[in-house]
Amino acid sequence: IMAEIKRFQSQPVFNKPIGVVRPSRAGVQAAQQMAKAGDAMFKASYEREVINQKKVGQEAAISMEIRDADNNLQIKALPSGLSPVAASQAQGIIDRRYVEALNVDMKNRALEMRTKYENDPEGFDDNYTQYINSTVENAGRYAQQARQIGVTYAGQHKAALLAEKLEFEDKIDFKN
């Protein structure tokens, strides 16, 4: 047996499509995942700090004195050095405290004046109106609330005093 020597047979050359070869995206995907993880960590940290600053604002608002030694209402600015989040939280609480204190003070003053001017609705109205105006002047940013509270109590008590006065006069007229 003899060895057979095969001759090289060439194939004709054709341009054939070989498909689209895409580069690997593993590096890009890994970087995107790292960015998402970093963003999630930042957001979680930020949210924790916002909660902490809200607590700081609450504590600052609750500890702030709004009355002086004579128990008079003192309108004060927010404590300095609070972050915007803490200041916003504190302002809401302080606003509620001031409006509640104004309400209590104006209600008590109306009751005092009603007793003082028992049969004199006009005297009550004149004096309580002066008190309202004085309070509004000193109420600063709470002037509108002070006016609304005062006008409400003035109307209620003046109407009640007028009714009591008319009833009293009716009794006198009935006896005569």
Tab-separated table of C-alpha atoms in Angstrom, residues 114 121 124 153-166:
chain	number	residue	atom	x	y	z
A	114	ARG	CA	-67.496	89.803	81.139
A	121	PRO	CA	-72.212	95.145	77.060
A	124	PHE	CA	-67.219	95.179	77.653
A	153	TYR	CA	-64.811	85.830	71.870
A	154	ALA	CA	-65.933	89.461	71.669
A	155	GLY	CA	-68.981	88.494	69.645
A	156	GLN	CA	-69.904	85.576	71.882
A	157	HIS	CA	-69.585	87.489	75.137
A	158	LYS	CA	-71.184	90.720	73.920
A	159	ALA	CA	-74.196	88.789	72.645
A	160	ALA	CA	-74.473	86.928	75.954
A	161	LEU	CA	-74.149	90.174	77.934
A	162	LEU	CA	-76.840	91.829	75.792
A	163	ALA	CA	-79.153	88.876	76.350
A	164	GLU	CA	-78.507	88.957	80.103
A	165	LYS	CA	-79.058	92.724	80.219
A	166	LEU	CA	-82.350	92.447	78.348
